[in-house]
Tab-separated table of C-alpha atoms and ligand atoms in Angstrom:
chain	number	residue	atom	x	y	z
A	1	MET	CA	28.587	-10.698	-23.795
A	2	LYS	CA	30.606	-14.026	-23.470
A	3	ILE	CA	32.669	-12.458	-20.856
A	4	LEU	CA	29.596	-11.390	-18.941
A	5	LEU	CA	27.916	-14.699	-18.984
A	6	ALA	CA	31.265	-16.302	-18.030
A	7	MET	CA	31.480	-13.984	-15.078
A	8	ALA	CA	27.994	-14.544	-13.998
A	9	ALA	CA	28.539	-18.347	-14.264
A	10	SER	CA	31.723	-18.180	-12.231
A	11	LEU	CA	30.055	-15.873	-9.677
A	12	MET	CA	27.215	-18.375	-9.332
A	13	LEU	CA	29.749	-21.060	-8.378
A	14	ALA	CA	31.695	-18.916	-6.070
A	15	CYS	CA	28.999	-17.296	-3.854
A	16	HIS	CA	25.527	-17.792	-2.615
A	17	SER	CA	24.436	-14.254	-3.602
A	18	CYS	CA	24.782	-14.054	-7.310
A	19	VAL	CA	24.905	-11.371	-9.922
A	20	ILE	CA	23.209	-12.064	-13.068
A	21	THR	CA	23.414	-9.430	-15.916
A	22	THR	CA	20.301	-9.564	-18.137
A	23	ASP	CA	19.890	-8.368	-21.558
A	24	ARG	CA	18.338	-9.240	-24.977
A	25	MET	CA	20.699	-12.137	-25.678
A	26	GLU	CA	20.524	-14.037	-22.418
A	27	GLN	CA	17.480	-16.102	-22.075
A	28	LYS	CA	17.871	-18.226	-18.840
A	29	PRO	CA	17.389	-18.521	-15.958
A	30	LEU	CA	16.083	-15.001	-16.298
A	31	ASP	CA	12.829	-13.735	-17.629
A	32	SER	CA	13.817	-12.847	-21.116
A	33	GLN	CA	10.571	-10.858	-21.720
A	34	ARG	CA	11.316	-8.722	-18.793
A	35	ALA	CA	14.905	-8.203	-19.733
A	36	GLU	CA	13.757	-7.051	-23.126
A	37	ALA	CA	11.164	-4.738	-21.796
A	38	PHE	CA	13.642	-2.764	-19.647
A	39	ALA	CA	16.399	-2.635	-22.206
A	40	SER	CA	16.735	0.428	-24.416
A	41	GLY	CA	19.409	1.281	-26.900
A	42	ASP	CA	22.946	0.046	-26.422
A	43	SER	CA	23.417	1.069	-22.958
A	44	ILE	CA	20.211	0.619	-20.738
A	45	ARG	CA	19.867	-2.821	-19.259
A	46	LEU	CA	18.054	-4.752	-16.624
A	47	TYR	CA	20.534	-6.330	-13.805
A	48	THR	CA	19.267	-8.880	-11.301
A	49	LEU	CA	20.636	-9.681	-7.954
A	50	SER	CA	19.589	-13.114	-6.421
A	51	ASN	CA	20.447	-14.910	-3.252
A	52	ALA	CA	20.140	-18.376	-1.807
A	53	HIS	CA	16.681	-17.576	-0.225
A	54	GLY	CA	14.942	-16.887	-3.378
A	55	MET	CA	15.166	-13.166	-2.894
A	56	THR	CA	15.715	-11.152	-6.237
A	57	VAL	CA	16.266	-7.450	-6.783
A	58	GLU	CA	15.936	-6.059	-10.271
A	59	LEU	CA	17.865	-2.884	-11.134
A	60	SER	CA	18.099	-0.617	-14.081
A	61	ASN	CA	21.142	1.578	-14.851
A	62	TYR	CA	18.461	4.146	-15.924
A	63	GLY	CA	18.258	6.406	-12.781
A	64	ALA	CA	20.118	3.579	-10.885
A	65	THR	CA	16.547	2.370	-10.174
A	66	ILE	CA	15.289	-0.555	-8.046
A	67	VAL	CA	12.838	-2.025	-10.571
A	68	ALA	CA	11.525	-4.730	-8.234
A	69	ILE	CA	12.335	-6.418	-5.186
A	70	HIS	CA	10.904	-10.054	-4.758
A	71	VAL	CA	10.740	-11.459	-1.338
A	72	PRO	CA	9.022	-14.548	0.157
A	73	ASP	CA	5.985	-14.296	2.550
A	74	LYS	CA	5.270	-16.482	5.420
A	75	ASP	CA	4.185	-19.343	3.226
A	76	GLY	CA	7.190	-18.972	0.903
A	77	ASN	CA	5.326	-17.139	-2.036
A	78	ILE	CA	7.686	-14.893	-3.702
A	79	GLU	CA	6.219	-11.566	-4.600
A	80	ASN	CA	7.225	-7.995	-5.534
A	81	VAL	CA	7.154	-5.630	-2.642
A	82	THR	CA	7.683	-2.471	-4.568
A	83	LEU	CA	5.576	-0.354	-6.819
A	84	GLY	CA	7.161	-0.294	-10.294
A	85	TYR	CA	6.700	-0.116	-14.015
A	86	ASP	CA	6.474	-2.879	-16.680
A	87	ASP	CA	9.125	-1.549	-19.001
A	88	HIS	CA	11.732	1.124	-19.692
A	89	ALA	CA	9.247	3.463	-21.161
A	90	GLY	CA	7.383	3.510	-17.856
A	91	LEU	CA	10.690	4.320	-16.043
A	92	ALA	CA	11.416	7.152	-18.483
A	93	SER	CA	8.014	8.797	-18.458
A	94	GLY	CA	7.258	8.073	-14.682
A	95	LYS	CA	6.819	11.131	-12.467
A	96	SER	CA	6.664	9.555	-9.034
A	97	TYR	CA	10.317	8.605	-8.604
A	98	PHE	CA	9.463	4.736	-8.254
A	99	GLY	CA	12.643	3.190	-6.907
A	100	CYS	CA	15.096	5.561	-8.431
A	101	VAL	CA	18.065	7.423	-6.836
A	102	VAL	CA	17.202	11.141	-6.304
A	103	GLY	CA	19.670	13.931	-6.260
A	104	ARG	CA	21.693	16.032	-6.216
A	105	TYR	CA	19.480	17.294	-3.550
A	106	ALA	CA	16.787	14.783	-2.505
A	107	ASN	CA	13.689	16.404	-1.037
A	108	ARG	CA	13.071	20.246	-1.092
A	109	ILE	CA	15.116	23.397	-1.215
A	110	ALA	CA	13.140	26.495	-0.460
A	111	HIS	CA	12.719	28.923	-3.272
A	112	ALA	CA	15.095	26.657	-5.133
A	113	ARG	CA	17.893	28.874	-3.909
A	114	PHE	CA	20.894	28.508	-1.588
A	115	ALA	CA	24.273	30.086	-1.010
A	116	ILE	CA	27.851	28.705	-0.642
A	117	ASP	CA	30.681	31.014	0.541
A	118	GLY	CA	28.486	33.950	-0.362
A	119	LYS	CA	27.609	33.007	-3.811
A	120	THR	CA	23.811	32.290	-4.531
A	121	TYR	CA	22.912	29.353	-6.873
A	122	GLN	CA	19.362	28.958	-8.323
A	123	VAL	CA	18.244	25.456	-9.033
A	124	PRO	CA	15.122	24.340	-10.905
A	125	GLN	CA	11.749	25.355	-9.447
A	126	ASN	CA	9.677	22.145	-9.917
A	127	ASP	CA	7.554	21.911	-6.905
A	128	GLY	CA	5.841	25.415	-6.822
A	129	GLN	CA	8.483	27.833	-6.047
A	130	ASN	CA	10.727	25.166	-4.443
A	131	SER	CA	13.054	22.573	-5.881
A	132	LEU	CA	12.210	18.984	-5.321
A	133	HIS	CA	14.627	15.968	-5.783
A	134	GLY	CA	17.244	17.817	-7.822
A	135	GLY	CA	14.737	19.231	-10.463
A	136	VAL	CA	13.561	17.784	-13.633
A	137	ASN	CA	15.704	15.381	-15.634
A	138	SER	CA	18.181	14.880	-12.813
A	139	ILE	CA	19.897	11.909	-12.081
A	140	ASP	CA	16.736	9.821	-11.715
A	141	LYS	CA	16.287	10.304	-15.555
A	142	GLN	CA	19.806	9.764	-16.564
A	143	VAL	CA	21.780	6.732	-17.811
A	144	TRP	CA	24.406	5.492	-15.311
A	145	THR	CA	27.412	3.323	-16.016
A	146	ALA	CA	26.959	-0.111	-14.599
A	147	ARG	CA	29.442	-2.499	-13.406
A	148	VAL	CA	28.846	-6.079	-12.274
A	149	MET	CA	30.631	-6.834	-9.105
A	150	ASN	CA	30.742	-9.917	-6.773
A	151	ASP	CA	27.427	-9.806	-5.116
A	152	ALA	CA	26.603	-6.371	-6.278
A	153	ILE	CA	25.852	-3.906	-8.991
A	154	ARG	CA	27.802	-0.672	-9.068
A	155	PHE	CA	26.249	2.422	-10.898
A	156	THR	CA	28.465	5.563	-11.482
A	157	ARG	CA	27.520	8.896	-12.879
A	158	THR	CA	29.360	12.035	-13.414
A	159	MET	CA	27.350	15.385	-12.879
A	160	GLU	CA	28.740	18.390	-14.593
A	161	ASP	CA	29.565	21.673	-12.922
A	162	GLY	CA	26.377	23.767	-13.242
A	163	GLU	CA	24.061	20.799	-14.173
A	164	ASN	CA	20.619	21.848	-13.016
A	165	GLY	CA	22.216	24.877	-11.395
A	166	TYR	CA	24.482	23.008	-8.927
A	167	PRO	CA	28.081	23.848	-8.460
A	168	GLY	CA	31.005	21.311	-8.885
A	169	LYS	CA	31.712	18.417	-11.186
A	170	MET	CA	30.522	15.628	-9.000
A	171	GLN	CA	31.195	11.762	-9.316
A	172	VAL	CA	28.535	9.794	-7.701
A	173	THR	CA	28.488	5.978	-7.005
A	174	VAL	CA	25.780	3.818	-5.883
A	175	VAL	CA	26.281	0.193	-5.113
A	176	TYR	CA	23.504	-2.196	-4.398
A	177	SER	CA	24.522	-5.388	-2.758
A	178	LEU	CA	22.151	-8.339	-1.943
A	179	ARG	CA	23.255	-10.502	1.165
A	180	ASP	CA	22.108	-13.866	1.934
A	181	ASP	CA	20.351	-12.534	5.164
A	182	ASN	CA	17.854	-10.873	2.651
A	183	SER	CA	19.449	-7.532	3.169
A	184	LEU	CA	19.557	-5.182	0.153
A	185	VAL	CA	22.588	-2.874	0.998
A	186	ILE	CA	22.878	0.503	-0.755
A	187	ASP	CA	26.218	2.319	-0.492
A	188	TYR	CA	26.508	5.876	-1.765
A	189	THR	CA	29.722	7.682	-2.357
A	190	ALA	CA	30.397	11.104	-3.915
A	191	THR	CA	33.144	13.690	-4.594
A	192	SER	CA	33.202	17.103	-5.955
A	193	ASP	CA	35.698	19.406	-7.468
A	194	GLN	CA	34.149	22.494	-5.822
A	195	PRO	CA	32.151	23.138	-2.751
A	196	THR	CA	28.550	21.925	-3.300
A	197	VAL	CA	25.493	20.504	-1.614
A	198	LEU	CA	24.015	17.062	-1.872
A	199	ASN	CA	21.596	14.740	-0.440
A	200	LEU	CA	21.034	11.354	-1.847
A	201	THR	CA	18.420	8.785	-1.316
A	202	ASN	CA	16.451	5.853	-2.920
A	203	HIS	CA	12.889	6.637	-3.582
A	204	ALA	CA	11.472	3.037	-3.500
A	205	TYR	CA	7.682	2.656	-2.757
A	206	PHE	CA	7.048	-0.426	-0.680
A	207	ASN	CA	3.952	-2.396	-0.248
A	208	LEU	CA	4.777	-5.540	1.903
A	209	THR	CA	1.498	-7.204	1.120
A	210	GLY	CA	2.733	-7.970	-2.420
A	211	ASN	CA	-0.551	-6.681	-3.745
A	212	PRO	CA	-0.194	-3.266	-5.395
A	213	GLU	CA	-4.008	-2.666	-5.252
A	214	SER	CA	-4.120	-3.023	-1.429
A	215	THR	CA	-3.296	0.288	0.571
A	216	ILE	CA	-0.404	0.219	2.983
A	217	LEU	CA	-2.577	1.837	5.894
A	218	ASP	CA	-2.580	-1.539	7.823
A	219	HIS	CA	1.099	-1.885	7.888
A	220	GLN	CA	2.606	-1.456	11.251
A	221	LEU	CA	5.303	1.129	11.435
A	222	MET	CA	7.989	1.821	13.939
A	223	ILE	CA	10.330	4.831	13.443
A	224	ASN	CA	13.186	5.340	15.916
A	225	ALA	CA	12.856	9.181	16.278
A	226	GLY	CA	11.586	11.545	18.864
A	227	PHE	CA	11.278	14.443	16.527
A	228	ILE	CA	10.226	15.574	13.217
A	229	THR	CA	11.304	18.656	11.182
A	230	PRO	CA	7.728	20.280	10.930
A	231	VAL	CA	7.010	22.063	7.684
A	232	ASP	CA	5.070	24.914	6.283
A	233	SER	CA	2.208	24.612	3.650
A	234	THR	CA	4.739	24.103	0.940
A	235	LEU	CA	6.502	21.300	2.824
A	236	ILE	CA	9.498	23.327	3.641
A	237	PRO	CA	10.903	22.805	7.300
A	238	THR	CA	10.423	25.707	9.579
A	239	GLY	CA	13.756	25.102	11.041
A	240	LYS	CA	12.365	23.894	14.440
A	241	LEU	CA	12.186	20.411	15.811
A	242	MET	CA	8.810	19.117	16.926
A	243	ALA	CA	8.551	16.381	19.500
A	244	VAL	CA	6.492	13.542	18.409
A	245	ALA	CA	5.218	12.390	21.860
A	246	GLY	CA	1.394	12.773	21.948
A	247	THR	CA	1.056	13.467	18.226
A	248	PRO	CA	0.212	11.317	15.206
A	249	PHE	CA	3.983	11.227	14.329
A	250	ASP	CA	4.913	9.171	17.366
A	251	PHE	CA	5.866	5.821	15.860
A	252	ASN	CA	8.168	4.668	18.466
A	253	SER	CA	5.960	1.672	19.195
A	254	PRO	CA	4.686	-0.132	16.147
A	255	THR	CA	1.471	1.574	15.012
A	256	ALA	CA	-0.690	1.094	11.923
A	257	ILE	CA	0.322	3.866	9.305
A	258	GLY	CA	-3.342	4.570	8.819
A	259	SER	CA	-4.463	4.672	12.290
A	260	ARG	CA	-3.985	8.367	12.915
A	261	ILE	CA	-3.300	9.538	9.228
A	262	GLY	CA	-6.707	11.271	9.151
A	263	ALA	CA	-6.274	13.052	12.583
A	264	GLU	CA	-7.007	16.859	12.776
A	265	ASP	CA	-3.378	17.838	12.646
A	266	GLU	CA	-1.957	20.805	10.739
A	267	GLN	CA	1.326	18.941	9.756
A	268	LEU	CA	-0.837	15.954	8.327
A	269	LYS	CA	-2.955	18.569	6.520
A	270	PHE	CA	0.150	20.170	4.885
A	271	GLY	CA	1.382	16.783	3.851
A	272	LYS	CA	-1.900	15.556	2.776
A	273	GLY	CA	-0.915	12.543	4.993
A	274	TYR	CA	2.688	11.610	6.229
A	275	ASP	CA	5.191	13.447	4.010
A	276	HIS	CA	7.644	14.477	6.848
A	277	ASN	CA	11.321	13.975	7.746
A	278	PHE	CA	11.931	12.227	11.010
A	279	VAL	CA	14.997	13.044	13.118
A	280	LEU	CA	16.581	9.600	13.872
A	281	ASP	CA	17.690	8.746	17.268
A	282	LYS	CA	21.164	7.686	16.703
A	283	SER	CA	22.061	6.656	20.413
A	284	ASN	CA	22.148	3.043	19.488
A	285	PRO	CA	23.912	2.480	16.308
A	286	GLU	CA	22.730	-1.014	16.087
A	287	ALA	CA	19.082	-0.080	16.175
A	288	PRO	CA	17.082	0.057	13.217
A	289	ALA	CA	15.874	3.398	11.903
A	290	ALA	CA	12.384	2.064	11.158
A	291	VAL	CA	10.656	-1.404	10.951
A	292	VAL	CA	7.540	-2.135	8.871
A	293	THR	CA	5.436	-5.168	9.129
A	294	ASP	CA	2.469	-6.706	7.362
A	295	ALA	CA	0.632	-9.192	9.524
A	296	VAL	CA	-1.214	-10.957	6.625
A	297	SER	CA	1.812	-11.720	4.472
A	298	GLY	CA	4.041	-12.013	7.555
A	299	ARG	CA	6.674	-9.838	5.937
A	300	LYS	CA	8.866	-7.608	8.021
A	301	MET	CA	11.362	-4.963	6.625
A	302	GLU	CA	14.008	-3.298	8.754
A	303	VAL	CA	15.659	-0.075	7.734
A	304	PHE	CA	19.201	0.693	8.880
A	305	THR	CA	20.925	3.883	7.865
A	306	THR	CA	23.879	6.021	8.516
A	307	GLU	CA	21.934	9.132	7.388
A	308	PRO	CA	20.395	11.512	10.274
A	309	GLY	CA	16.767	11.433	8.895
A	310	VAL	CA	14.262	9.536	7.070
A	311	GLN	CA	11.292	10.873	5.000
A	312	LEU	CA	8.096	9.005	5.622
A	313	TYR	CA	5.922	9.584	2.444
A	314	THR	CA	2.686	7.629	2.336
A	315	GLY	CA	1.871	7.819	-1.344
A	316	ASN	CA	-0.496	10.766	-0.860
A	317	PHE	CA	-0.063	12.112	-4.380
A	318	LEU	CA	-0.600	8.677	-6.066
A	319	ASN	CA	-3.835	8.966	-8.139
A	320	GLY	CA	-3.985	6.240	-10.700
A	321	SER	CA	-1.769	8.100	-13.239
A	322	GLU	CA	1.144	5.854	-12.795
A	323	LYS	CA	0.729	2.293	-14.128
A	324	GLY	CA	2.375	-0.959	-13.983
A	325	ARG	CA	2.021	-4.584	-12.565
A	326	GLY	CA	-1.528	-4.954	-14.066
A	327	THR	CA	-2.785	-1.894	-12.280
A	328	ALA	CA	-2.887	1.960	-11.814
A	329	TYR	CA	-1.387	2.738	-8.480
A	330	GLN	CA	-3.908	4.502	-6.415
A	331	TYR	CA	-3.848	6.838	-3.404
A	332	ARG	CA	-1.642	5.275	-0.488
A	333	THR	CA	-0.850	1.969	-2.101
A	334	GLY	CA	2.907	2.450	-1.334
A	335	PHE	CA	4.944	4.150	1.257
A	336	CYS	CA	8.581	5.437	1.144
A	337	LEU	CA	11.229	5.526	3.783
A	338	GLU	CA	13.751	7.877	2.174
A	339	THR	CA	16.850	7.841	4.417
A	340	GLN	CA	18.472	11.483	4.005
A	341	HIS	CA	19.778	14.583	5.355
A	342	PHE	CA	16.913	17.056	6.411
A	343	PRO	CA	15.068	18.870	3.742
A	344	ASP	CA	16.332	22.401	2.949
A	345	SER	CA	19.533	21.903	4.881
A	346	PRO	CA	21.564	24.273	2.603
A	347	ASN	CA	19.225	27.072	4.030
A	348	GLN	CA	19.082	25.797	7.578
A	349	PRO	CA	22.247	26.388	9.462
A	350	ALA	CA	20.949	24.319	12.607
A	351	PHE	CA	20.523	21.097	10.472
A	352	PRO	CA	23.386	18.605	9.909
A	353	SER	CA	25.459	19.909	7.062
A	354	THR	CA	24.958	18.785	3.533
A	355	LEU	CA	28.023	20.708	2.206
A	356	LEU	CA	30.679	18.641	0.305
A	357	LYS	CA	34.050	20.186	-0.155
A	358	PRO	CA	36.801	19.251	-2.782
A	359	GLY	CA	38.983	16.550	-1.246
A	360	GLY	CA	36.184	15.177	0.863
A	361	THR	CA	34.204	11.996	0.216
A	362	PHE	CA	30.552	11.829	1.074
A	363	LYS	CA	29.637	8.255	2.212
A	364	SER	CA	26.248	6.996	3.226
A	365	GLN	CA	24.823	3.485	3.655
A	366	THR	CA	21.205	2.278	3.841
A	367	THR	CA	19.966	-1.339	4.423
A	368	TYR	CA	16.543	-2.661	3.798
A	369	ARG	CA	16.412	-6.066	5.531
A	370	PHE	CA	13.554	-8.474	4.889
A	371	SER	CA	12.431	-11.330	7.116
A	372	ILE	CA	9.297	-13.183	8.340
A	373	LEU	CA	7.317	-12.163	11.421
A	374	LYS	CA	7.899	-14.492	14.361
B	1	BGC	C1	8.159	14.013	-1.455
B	1	BGC	C2	6.702	14.050	-1.812
B	1	BGC	C3	6.585	13.786	-3.217
B	1	BGC	C4	7.104	12.508	-3.724
B	1	BGC	C5	7.256	12.263	-5.045
B	1	BGC	C6	8.533	12.505	-1.792
B	1	BGC	O1	10.006	12.395	-1.384
B	1	BGC	O2	8.238	14.228	-0.048
B	1	BGC	O3	6.145	15.278	-1.293
B	1	BGC	O4	5.326	13.989	-3.785
B	1	BGC	O5	8.431	12.567	-3.082
B	1	BGC	O6	7.750	13.160	-5.754
C-alpha cells in the first residue's frame, strides 16, 4: 500500500496526467466512498486516471471496465458522460456491458459456430442461436490483473484453451492511457498458443449531455463510412456491403442520431434502431472514424481507431432494468461506438480476417478524444 501511495505521489510530481490508485485505505484526494463501493475482496479495485484539465476516468479491473468518464462542458462543469453503475455489485450483475471490454469475440457469431483449419468450434449461444460478445461470463465478468503505469493503467488476463469453447490459451492486455489533450487511448494486445479468432472492443455507452435521463437522439453524429455490413433479422451480417448514400445510415455529414432512426427501413427494423457495423473509410489515416457533438453542453467526442469497423448501437434494448447514477437507464439514453472487426468474420471469408496465429501479436488502438465545440 505504501509503495502504491509513494508511486502515485511521485507520478503526480513527474507528469501532468497522473494515475491514482484507489482502495479502501486511501482517502484523499479521491472519493473514498466510491472507491469503497467498487472494491470487492482482495483483488477488485477502482483505479482513477486524471489529467491537468480536470478530466478523470474511473476504471475497474473487473471486466477491464470504464466505470465513468468525467469531462468538462462548455462552462467548465465536469460531468460523467457514460452510463454506469454505482458499485461493484452493479458491474457484476449488469447485463448491458456498460464500459467493459468484450471478447474473445465482440459482436455476433452466427449459430455460435466457426471452423479453423477444418475443425469446428462451438461457442455459447447467448443471443438466440448466435453467440454475442464471447458468451456469458466472458472477460467482461472476470477479474483482470492491474498494473499502475506512468499515465496509464494496464489490465492483463489469460484466457484458457477451450474457455467458452474458443481454442488457444490467450494472453490479452488492455492499456488505458489518459493524455493531456483529453484523449483516452485504449491499446489492446493479444497472443495465442494456437490458431484462434478474436475481436476486442470496449462497450462504453456515452451520453455527452452529462444527464443520463436525457436521450441521445439530439446528438449530432458523423461516421466516416461509405458502407455498412447489412444484417438479417438475427443481426448476423448477410456478407454483402450496403452503400449508405441515400439511406438513414449516411452519417458522412453530421446528422442528429434521432433524425432518421424511425424511418421505414428494414435494417433499422431488424436493429430496433441503429445496431450496425459501419465499414470505416481508411483512406485518410488521420481522419476520425466518428465525431459526436452535443450542442447544449458543447461537448465533442472524436473517435480514432486502427480497427476496420465500428458498431453504432443506440441503446435500443435499454428498458429501465439497469440502474445507476440515481436513475434507471431508459431506451436510447446512451449510444455505443464499438470499434471492432466486422461481426461474424470467422464465417465470412470476404471480411477482414480475425484469425490470430501462434507467434503473431494482435494489436489495436482506439482513442476517444474530448473537447469543446468551437
Ligand atoms: C449489440 C447489441 C446488444 C448490445 C448489448 C451491442 O454491441 O450490437 O445488439 O444489445 O451490445 O448487449
